[in-house]
Coordinates of C-alpha atoms and ligand atoms in Angstrom, one line a residue:
X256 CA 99.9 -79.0 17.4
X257 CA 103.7 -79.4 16.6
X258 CA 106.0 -77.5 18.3
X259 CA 106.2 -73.7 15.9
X260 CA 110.1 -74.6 16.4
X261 CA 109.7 -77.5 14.4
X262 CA 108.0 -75.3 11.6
X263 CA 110.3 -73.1 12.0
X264 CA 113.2 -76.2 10.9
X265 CA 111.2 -76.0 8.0
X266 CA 111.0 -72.6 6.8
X267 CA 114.9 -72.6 7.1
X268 CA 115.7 -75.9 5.4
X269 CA 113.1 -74.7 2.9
X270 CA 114.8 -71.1 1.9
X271 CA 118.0 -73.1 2.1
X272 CA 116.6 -75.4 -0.7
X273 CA 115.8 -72.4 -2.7
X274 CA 119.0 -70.8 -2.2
X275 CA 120.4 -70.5 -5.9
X276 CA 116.6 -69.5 -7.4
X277 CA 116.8 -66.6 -5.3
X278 CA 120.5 -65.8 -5.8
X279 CA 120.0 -65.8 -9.4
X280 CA 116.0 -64.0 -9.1
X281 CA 117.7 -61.1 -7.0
X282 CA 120.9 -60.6 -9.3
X283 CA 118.4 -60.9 -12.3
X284 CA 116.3 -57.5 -10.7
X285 CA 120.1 -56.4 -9.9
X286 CA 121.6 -56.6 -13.2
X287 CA 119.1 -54.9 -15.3
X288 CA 117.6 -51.5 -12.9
X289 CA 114.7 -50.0 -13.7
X290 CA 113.3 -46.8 -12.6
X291 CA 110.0 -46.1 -10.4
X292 CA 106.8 -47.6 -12.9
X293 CA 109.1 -48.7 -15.7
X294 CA 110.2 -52.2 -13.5
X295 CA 109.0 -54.4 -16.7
X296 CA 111.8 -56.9 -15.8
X297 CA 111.6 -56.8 -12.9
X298 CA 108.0 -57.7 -12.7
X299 CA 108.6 -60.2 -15.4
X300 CA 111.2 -62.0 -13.8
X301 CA 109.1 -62.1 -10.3
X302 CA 106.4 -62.8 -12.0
X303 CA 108.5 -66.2 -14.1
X304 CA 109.8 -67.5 -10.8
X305 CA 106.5 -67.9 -8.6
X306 CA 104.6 -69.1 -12.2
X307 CA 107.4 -72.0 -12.1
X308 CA 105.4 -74.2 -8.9
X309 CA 101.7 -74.0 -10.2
X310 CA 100.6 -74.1 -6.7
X311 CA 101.1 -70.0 -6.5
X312 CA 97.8 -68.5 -8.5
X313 CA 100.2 -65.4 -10.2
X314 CA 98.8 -62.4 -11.5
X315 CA 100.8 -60.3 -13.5
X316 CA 99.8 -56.5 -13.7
X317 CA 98.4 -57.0 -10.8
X318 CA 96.3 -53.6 -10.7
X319 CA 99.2 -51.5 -11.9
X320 CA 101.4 -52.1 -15.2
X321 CA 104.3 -53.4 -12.7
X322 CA 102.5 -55.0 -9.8
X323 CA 101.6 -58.2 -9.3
X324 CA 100.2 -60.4 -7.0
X325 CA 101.0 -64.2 -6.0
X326 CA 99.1 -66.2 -3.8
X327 CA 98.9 -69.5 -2.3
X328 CA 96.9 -71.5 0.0
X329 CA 94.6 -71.6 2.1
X330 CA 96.7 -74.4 3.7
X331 CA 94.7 -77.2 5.8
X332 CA 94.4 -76.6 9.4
X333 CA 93.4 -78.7 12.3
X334 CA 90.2 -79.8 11.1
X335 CA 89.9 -77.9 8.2
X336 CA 86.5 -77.3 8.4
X337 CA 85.3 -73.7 7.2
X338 CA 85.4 -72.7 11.2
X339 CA 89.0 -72.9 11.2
X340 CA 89.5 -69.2 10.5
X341 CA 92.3 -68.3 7.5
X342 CA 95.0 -66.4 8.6
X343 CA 96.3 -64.1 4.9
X344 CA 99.9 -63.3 5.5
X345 CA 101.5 -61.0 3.3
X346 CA 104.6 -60.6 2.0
X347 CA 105.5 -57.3 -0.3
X348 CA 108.5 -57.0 -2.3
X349 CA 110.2 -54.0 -3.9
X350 CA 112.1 -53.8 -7.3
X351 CA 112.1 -49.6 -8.1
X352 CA 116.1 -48.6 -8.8
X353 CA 117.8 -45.1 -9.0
X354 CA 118.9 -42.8 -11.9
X355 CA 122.2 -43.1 -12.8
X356 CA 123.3 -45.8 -10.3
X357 CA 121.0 -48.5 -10.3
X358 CA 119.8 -50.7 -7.6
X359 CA 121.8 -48.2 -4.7
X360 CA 118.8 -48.9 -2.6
X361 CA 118.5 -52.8 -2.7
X362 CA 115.5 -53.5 -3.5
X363 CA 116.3 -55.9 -5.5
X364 CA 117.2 -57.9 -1.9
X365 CA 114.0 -56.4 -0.9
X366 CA 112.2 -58.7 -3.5
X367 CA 114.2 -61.3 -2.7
X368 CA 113.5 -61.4 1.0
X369 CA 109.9 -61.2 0.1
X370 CA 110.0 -64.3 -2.3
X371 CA 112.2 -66.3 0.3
X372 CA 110.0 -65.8 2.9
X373 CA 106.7 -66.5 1.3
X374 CA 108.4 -69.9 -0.5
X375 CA 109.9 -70.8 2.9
X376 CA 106.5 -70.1 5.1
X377 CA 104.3 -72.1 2.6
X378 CA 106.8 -75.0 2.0
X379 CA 106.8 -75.3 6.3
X380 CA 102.9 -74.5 6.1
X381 CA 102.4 -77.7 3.3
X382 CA 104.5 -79.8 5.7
X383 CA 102.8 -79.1 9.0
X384 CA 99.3 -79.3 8.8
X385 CA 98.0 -79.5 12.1
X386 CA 97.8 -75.5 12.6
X387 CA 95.1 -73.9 14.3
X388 CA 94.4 -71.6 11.3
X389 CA 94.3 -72.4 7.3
X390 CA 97.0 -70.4 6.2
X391 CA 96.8 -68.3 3.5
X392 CA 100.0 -66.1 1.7
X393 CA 99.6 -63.4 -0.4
X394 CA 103.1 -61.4 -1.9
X395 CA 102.8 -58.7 -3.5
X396 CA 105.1 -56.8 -5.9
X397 CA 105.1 -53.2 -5.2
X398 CA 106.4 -51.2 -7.6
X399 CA 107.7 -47.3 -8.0
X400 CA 108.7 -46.8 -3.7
X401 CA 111.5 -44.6 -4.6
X402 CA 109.4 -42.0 -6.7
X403 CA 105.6 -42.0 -6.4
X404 CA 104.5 -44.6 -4.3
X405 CA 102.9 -48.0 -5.8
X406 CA 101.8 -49.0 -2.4
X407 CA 99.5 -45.9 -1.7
X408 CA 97.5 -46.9 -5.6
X409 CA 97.3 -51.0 -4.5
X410 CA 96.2 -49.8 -0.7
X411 CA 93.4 -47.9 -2.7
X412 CA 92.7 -50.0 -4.8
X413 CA 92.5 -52.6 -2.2
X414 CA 94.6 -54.8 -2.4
X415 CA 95.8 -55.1 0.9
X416 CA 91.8 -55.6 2.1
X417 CA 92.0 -59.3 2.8
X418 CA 95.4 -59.4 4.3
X419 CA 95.7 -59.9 8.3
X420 CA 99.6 -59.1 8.5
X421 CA 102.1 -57.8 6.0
X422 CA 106.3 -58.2 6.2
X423 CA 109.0 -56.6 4.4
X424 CA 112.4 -56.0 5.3
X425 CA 114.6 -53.4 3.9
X426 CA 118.3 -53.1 3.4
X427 CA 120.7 -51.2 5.1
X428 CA 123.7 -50.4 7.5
X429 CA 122.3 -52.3 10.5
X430 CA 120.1 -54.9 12.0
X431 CA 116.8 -53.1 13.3
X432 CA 113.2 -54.7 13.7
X433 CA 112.1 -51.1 14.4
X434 CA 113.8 -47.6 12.7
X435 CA 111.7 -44.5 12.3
X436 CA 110.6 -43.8 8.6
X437 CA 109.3 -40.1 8.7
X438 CA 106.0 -38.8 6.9
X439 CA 106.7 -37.1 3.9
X440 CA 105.1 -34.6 1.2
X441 CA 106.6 -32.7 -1.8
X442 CA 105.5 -29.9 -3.0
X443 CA 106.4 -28.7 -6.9
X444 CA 106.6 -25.1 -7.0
X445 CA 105.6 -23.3 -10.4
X446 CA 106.8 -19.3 -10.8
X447 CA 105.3 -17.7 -13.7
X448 CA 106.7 -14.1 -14.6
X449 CA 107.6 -12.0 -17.7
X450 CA 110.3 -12.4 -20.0
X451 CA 112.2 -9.4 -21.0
X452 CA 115.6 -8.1 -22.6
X453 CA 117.8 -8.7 -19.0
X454 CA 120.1 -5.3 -20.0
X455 CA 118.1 -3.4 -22.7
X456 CA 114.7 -3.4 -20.4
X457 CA 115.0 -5.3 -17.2
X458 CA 112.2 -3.2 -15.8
X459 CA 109.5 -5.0 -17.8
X460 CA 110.5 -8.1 -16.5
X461 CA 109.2 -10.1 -14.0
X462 CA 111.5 -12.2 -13.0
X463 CA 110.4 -15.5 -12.1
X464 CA 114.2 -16.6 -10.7
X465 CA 114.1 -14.1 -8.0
X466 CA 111.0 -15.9 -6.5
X467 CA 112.6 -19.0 -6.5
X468 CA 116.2 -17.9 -4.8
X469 CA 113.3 -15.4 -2.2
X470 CA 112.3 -19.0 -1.9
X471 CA 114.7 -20.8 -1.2
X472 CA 116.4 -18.7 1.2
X473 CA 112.8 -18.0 3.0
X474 CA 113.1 -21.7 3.8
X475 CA 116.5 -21.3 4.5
X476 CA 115.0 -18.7 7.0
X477 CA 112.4 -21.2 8.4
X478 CA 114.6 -23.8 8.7
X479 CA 116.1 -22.4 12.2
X480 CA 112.3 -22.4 13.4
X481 CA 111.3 -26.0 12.7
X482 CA 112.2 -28.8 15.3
X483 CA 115.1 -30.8 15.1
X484 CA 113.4 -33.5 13.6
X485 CA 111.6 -31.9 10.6
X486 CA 113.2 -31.6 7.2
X487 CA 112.8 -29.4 4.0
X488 CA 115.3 -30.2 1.1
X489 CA 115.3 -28.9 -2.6
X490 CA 116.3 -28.6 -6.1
X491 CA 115.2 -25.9 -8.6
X492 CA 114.1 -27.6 -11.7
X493 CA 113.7 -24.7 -13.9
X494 CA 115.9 -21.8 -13.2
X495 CA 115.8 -19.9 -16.4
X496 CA 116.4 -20.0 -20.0
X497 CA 119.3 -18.1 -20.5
X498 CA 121.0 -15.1 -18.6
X499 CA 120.2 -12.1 -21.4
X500 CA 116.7 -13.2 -20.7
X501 CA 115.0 -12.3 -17.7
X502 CA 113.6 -15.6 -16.3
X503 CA 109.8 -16.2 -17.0
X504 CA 109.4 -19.6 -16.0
X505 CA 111.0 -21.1 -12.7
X506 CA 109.9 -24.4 -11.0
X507 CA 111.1 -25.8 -7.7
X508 CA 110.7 -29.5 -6.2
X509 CA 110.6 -30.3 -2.3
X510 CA 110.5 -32.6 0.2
X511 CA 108.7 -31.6 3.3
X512 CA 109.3 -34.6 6.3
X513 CA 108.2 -34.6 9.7
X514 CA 108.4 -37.9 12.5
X515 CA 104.3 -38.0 12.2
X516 CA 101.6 -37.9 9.1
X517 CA 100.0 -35.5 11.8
X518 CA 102.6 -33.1 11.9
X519 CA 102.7 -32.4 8.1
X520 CA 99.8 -30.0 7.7
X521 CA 101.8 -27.3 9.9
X522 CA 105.3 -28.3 8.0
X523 CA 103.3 -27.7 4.7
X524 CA 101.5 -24.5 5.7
X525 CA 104.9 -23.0 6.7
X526 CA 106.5 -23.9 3.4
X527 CA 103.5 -22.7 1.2
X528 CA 104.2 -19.1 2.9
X529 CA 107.5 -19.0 1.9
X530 CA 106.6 -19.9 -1.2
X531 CA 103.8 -17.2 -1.4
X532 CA 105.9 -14.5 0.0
X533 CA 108.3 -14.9 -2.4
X534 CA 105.1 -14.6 -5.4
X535 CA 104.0 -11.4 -3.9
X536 CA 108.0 -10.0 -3.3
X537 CA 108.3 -10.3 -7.0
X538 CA 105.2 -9.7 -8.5
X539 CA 105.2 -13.4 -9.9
X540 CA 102.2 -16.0 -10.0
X541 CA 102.9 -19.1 -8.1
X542 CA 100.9 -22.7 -8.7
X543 CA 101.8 -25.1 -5.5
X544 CA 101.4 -29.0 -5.9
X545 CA 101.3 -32.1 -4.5
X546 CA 101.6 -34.4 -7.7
X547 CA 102.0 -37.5 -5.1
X548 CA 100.0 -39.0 -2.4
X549 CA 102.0 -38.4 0.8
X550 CA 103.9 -41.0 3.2
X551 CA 102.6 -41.5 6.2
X552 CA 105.3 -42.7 8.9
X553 CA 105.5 -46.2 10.2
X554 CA 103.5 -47.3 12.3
X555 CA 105.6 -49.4 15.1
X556 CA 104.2 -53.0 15.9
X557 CA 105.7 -53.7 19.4
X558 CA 104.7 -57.6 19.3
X559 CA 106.1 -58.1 15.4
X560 CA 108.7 -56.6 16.4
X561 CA 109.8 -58.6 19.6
X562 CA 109.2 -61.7 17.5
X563 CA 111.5 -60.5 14.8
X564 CA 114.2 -59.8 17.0
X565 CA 113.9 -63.5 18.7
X566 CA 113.6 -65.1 15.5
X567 CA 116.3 -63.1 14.2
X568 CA 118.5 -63.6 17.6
X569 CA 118.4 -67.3 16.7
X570 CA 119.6 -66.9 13.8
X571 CA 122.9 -64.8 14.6
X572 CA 121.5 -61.4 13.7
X573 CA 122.7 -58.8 16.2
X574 CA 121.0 -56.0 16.8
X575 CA 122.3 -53.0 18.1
X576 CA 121.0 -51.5 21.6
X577 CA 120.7 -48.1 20.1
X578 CA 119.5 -48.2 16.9
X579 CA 120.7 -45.7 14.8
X580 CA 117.6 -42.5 13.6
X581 CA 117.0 -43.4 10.2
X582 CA 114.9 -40.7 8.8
X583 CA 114.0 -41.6 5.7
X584 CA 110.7 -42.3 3.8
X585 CA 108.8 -45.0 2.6
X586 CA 105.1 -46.1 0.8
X587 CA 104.9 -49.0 3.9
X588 CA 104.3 -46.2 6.3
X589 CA 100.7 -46.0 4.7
X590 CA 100.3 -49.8 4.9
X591 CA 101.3 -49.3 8.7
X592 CA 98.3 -47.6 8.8
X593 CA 95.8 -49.8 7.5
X594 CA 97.3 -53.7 7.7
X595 CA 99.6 -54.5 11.2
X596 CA 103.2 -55.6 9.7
X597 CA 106.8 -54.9 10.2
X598 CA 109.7 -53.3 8.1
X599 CA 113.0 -53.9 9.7
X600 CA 116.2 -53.4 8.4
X601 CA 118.7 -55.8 7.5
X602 CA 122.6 -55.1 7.5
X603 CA 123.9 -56.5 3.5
X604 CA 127.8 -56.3 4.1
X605 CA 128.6 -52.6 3.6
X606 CA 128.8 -49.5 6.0
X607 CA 128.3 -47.4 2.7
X608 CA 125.0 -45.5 3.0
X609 CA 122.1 -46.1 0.5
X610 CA 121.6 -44.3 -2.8
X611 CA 125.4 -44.5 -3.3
X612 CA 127.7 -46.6 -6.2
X613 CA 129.2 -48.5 -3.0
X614 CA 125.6 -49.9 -2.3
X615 CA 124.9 -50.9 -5.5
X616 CA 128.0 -53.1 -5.7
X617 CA 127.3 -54.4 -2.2
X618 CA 123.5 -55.1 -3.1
X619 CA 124.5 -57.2 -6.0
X620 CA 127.6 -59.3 -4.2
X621 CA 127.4 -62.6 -3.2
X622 CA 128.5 -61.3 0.6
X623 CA 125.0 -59.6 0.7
X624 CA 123.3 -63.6 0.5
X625 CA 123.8 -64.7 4.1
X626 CA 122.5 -61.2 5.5
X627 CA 119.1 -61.6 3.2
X628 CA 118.6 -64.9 3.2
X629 CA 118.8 -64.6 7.2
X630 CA 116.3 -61.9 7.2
X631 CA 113.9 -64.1 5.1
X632 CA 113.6 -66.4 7.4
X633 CA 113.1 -64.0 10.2
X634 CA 110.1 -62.7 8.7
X635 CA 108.6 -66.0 7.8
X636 CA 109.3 -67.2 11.6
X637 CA 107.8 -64.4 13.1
X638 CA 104.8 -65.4 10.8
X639 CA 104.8 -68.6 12.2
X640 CA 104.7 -67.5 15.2
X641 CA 101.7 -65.3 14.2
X642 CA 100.0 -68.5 12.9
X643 CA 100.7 -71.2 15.7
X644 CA 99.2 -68.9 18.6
X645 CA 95.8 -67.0 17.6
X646 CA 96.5 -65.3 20.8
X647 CA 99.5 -63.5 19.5
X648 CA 97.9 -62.3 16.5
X649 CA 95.6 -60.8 18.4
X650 CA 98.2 -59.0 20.6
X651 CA 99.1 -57.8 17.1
X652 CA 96.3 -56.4 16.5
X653 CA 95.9 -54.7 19.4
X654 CA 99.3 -53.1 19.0
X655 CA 98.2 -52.0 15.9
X656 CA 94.8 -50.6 17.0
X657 CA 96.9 -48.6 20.2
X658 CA 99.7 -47.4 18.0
X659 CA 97.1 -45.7 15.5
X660 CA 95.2 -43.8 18.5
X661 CA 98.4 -43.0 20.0
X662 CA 100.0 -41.3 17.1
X663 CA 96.6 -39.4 16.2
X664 CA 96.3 -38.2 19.2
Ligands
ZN802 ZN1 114.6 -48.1 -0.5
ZN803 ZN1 115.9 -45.5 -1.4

C-alpha cells in the first residue's frame, strides 16, 4: 500500500481544485440565511453541487424536508473482493442561520467543510486504489442544529446506522480538535390563572405573571446551589396582555445545561420545583414541557482527535495548549453517542464570538477561506488515516466504546 502521505497529497491538491465551487457553494448558504427547518436553499444548493459529478448517488429530502444525503463509493480496495471490508465515512454538514442576523453561527462554513472534505477524500480514494478497505462516504446535510435538532430525527430514523465514523468541524474563535459541548434540555413553562379587572377587583384574579417572576427568581435562588458548570437561562414569552388586566396566561422558555446527558435529570428535577412552587404560591396551574429531544454532550474520541491535531499541525493550524471551555450545545453530542467522530473547532478570522453581526460578516469574507478550507482537509486526512490502518479504526472504536462507559458511569 502507498504511503497514506501520498493520499493525503491528494486530498489537498483535490480540495485545492475545488477551491472556487466551494467559495461560491458556502457564500451561496451565506447570502440567503434560513432559519432552523426552513433551509430550502440551502438544501437546494447542496443538493445542485454534489448532483453536478454523477458519481455522488444524491438524495434530496433525505428523511426530513431539508436533509439530504450524498453518497459515493464503495471505492476498490486491494483486492476488491467482497472480503475486503467497506469502511462508510461520514461527513455532516450544517446550513440552520439565526433570526435577525443570519449565518452568525457559520454554518454555512460548516457545510462547506463537509463538502470539501468528502470531494477531497473521494477524489484521493479514486486515485489510490490499493487500500486495505473499499471506501465508502456518506455526507449528510443536517438541518435545524440551532433550534430543534435535525440530527436527533436522522439518528432515529437511522440514518447514521451504516456509518463507521462521522466528521464535522465547527467554526469559532480557536483551533480545537476537542472543546466541551454540554447536554442540554429546555423546558417551556405554561402558567394558566384568571383574568380580572387589575384595580376594580384584583382579588379575583389569579395572576399568572406572579408565577412566572416567583419563577424566575426561584431559579435565581437555585442558581447559587448548582455547580459551577451547570447553566439555567431564560426568557418569558408571554408576560401578560395588558397591565389593567391581571395576567391569565404566562409562558416561560429555558435552557437547562449540564457537562453530562447524565447529569440532566437532577438539573431538571430542580428546575421543575421552582417552577411548581411558584404554581402552588399563586394559586396558578402550570403545564411543564420538553417540546425537543435533548442534547446529549460530546463524546470525546481521544485517537480522532490526535490525528486531527497531526493532520491539522501539518497544515499550519496551531492549536492552543489550553483550550478555551466552550460551553455550548450541539445535536452531534447525540451522534457522539451512537457513531465514533469528531467535532473540532476551527478559527475563521475573527475574535468576535458567535451569534453576533461581527461573525456573520467574518463567516461570509473571503479571509474565512484559508481557515475552512484548512480544516477540510484535516478531517478528510484524519480519515485517511482511519482508512490506510484497520488497526486505528479499531483504536477508534475502542475509544468510543471506553468513553461511553466512562461517562455513564
Ligand atoms: Zn453553531
Ligand atoms: Zn450557534
Amino acid at each position: 500500500m502507498e504511503e497514506a502521505e501520498h493520499i493525503k497529497d491528494s486530498v489537498q491538491t483535490c480540495i485545492d481544485s475545488h477551491k472556487d465551487q466551494l467559495y461560491s457553494l458556502s457564500l451561496d448558504i451565506w447570502s440567503c440565511p434560513e432559519l432552523s427547518g426552513e433551509e430550502t436553499h440551502a438544501h437546494d444548493t447542496l443538493v445542485r453541487f454534489f448532483s453536478t459529478d454523477a458519481a455522488w448517488t444524491v438524495e434530496g429530502s433525505y428523511k426530513l424536508p431539508t436533509a439530504f444525503r450524498a453518497t459515493w463509493g464503495p471505492g476498490k480496495g486491494v483486492g476488491d473482493g467482497d472480503e475486503v471490508p467497506v469502511v462508510n465515512v461520514g461527513f455532516l454538514c450544517e446550513y440552520d442561520a439565526l433570526p435577525g442576523i443570519g449565518h452568525a453561527c457559520g454554518h454555512n462554513l460548516i457545510a462547506e467543510v463537509g463538502a470539501a472534505a468528502a470531494v477531497g477524500l473521494k477524489g484521493a480514494v479514486e486515485k489510490h486504489t490499493d487500500l486495505p478497505v473499499r471506501v465508502k462516504i456518506t455526507v449528510l446535510g443536517t438541518p435545524a442544529e440551532e433550534d430543534i435538532g435535525g440530527k436527533i430525527d436522522l439518528l432515529n430514523a437511522g440514518a447514521f446506522a451504516d456509518i463507521d465514523v462521522v466528521f464535522m468541524a465547527h467554526p469559532a474563535q480557536q483551533d480545537a480538535s476537542f472543546l466541551p459541548c454540554v447536554a442540554l434540555d429546555g423546558p417551556i413553562v405554561k402558567y394558566h390563572g384568571k383574568a380580572s379587572h387589575a384595580s376594580a377587583a384584583p382579588w379575583e384574579g389569579v395572576n399568572a405573571l406572579d408565577a412566572a417572576v416567583l419563577a424566575y427568581n426561584n431559579l435565581s435562588v437555585l442558581r447559587q446551589q448548582l455547580k459551577p458548570e451547570w447553566r439555567v437561562h431564560g426568557v418569558i414569552k408571554h408576560g401578560g396582555l395588558r397591565p389593567y388586566i391581571i395576567p391569565a396566561y404566562t409562558e416561560l422558555e429555558f435552557y437547562l445545561r449540564t457537562p453530562l446527558v447524565k447529569d440532566l435529570s437532577d438539573l431538571k428535577a430542580k428546575a421543575e420545583a421552582c417552577f411548581r412552587a411558584a404554581a402552588t404560591a399563586t394559586g396558578c396551574q402550570v403545564e411543564i414541557t420538553y417540546p425537543n429531544p435533548a442534547y446529549y454532550n460530546i463524546l470525546p474520541n481521544d485517537t480522532l482527535a490526535k490525528l486531527y491535531e497531526n493532520n491539522g499541525k501539518a497544515l499550519g493550524i496551531q492549536f492552543p495548549k489550553q483550550p478555551s471551555k466552550f460551553s455550548g450545545s450541539t445535536d452531534f453530542g447525540n451522534v457522539s453517542f451512537v457513531v465514533p467522530g469528531i467535532h473540532p473547532f476551527f478559527y475563521i478570522g475573527t475574535e468576535a464570538p458567535n451569534h453576533t453581526e461581527e461573525y456573520t460578516e467574518a463567516a461570509g469574507a473571503e479571509k474565512a477561506q484559508l481557515y475552512t478550507l484548512r480544516t477540510a482537509k484535516a478531517l478528510a486526512m484524519t480519515a485517511v488515516d482511519v482508512v490506510c490502518c484497520p488497526d486505528l479504526l479499531r483504536r477508534v472504536r475502542e475509544d468510543f466504546s471506553q468513553a461511553k462507559v466512562k461517562q455513564e458511569k
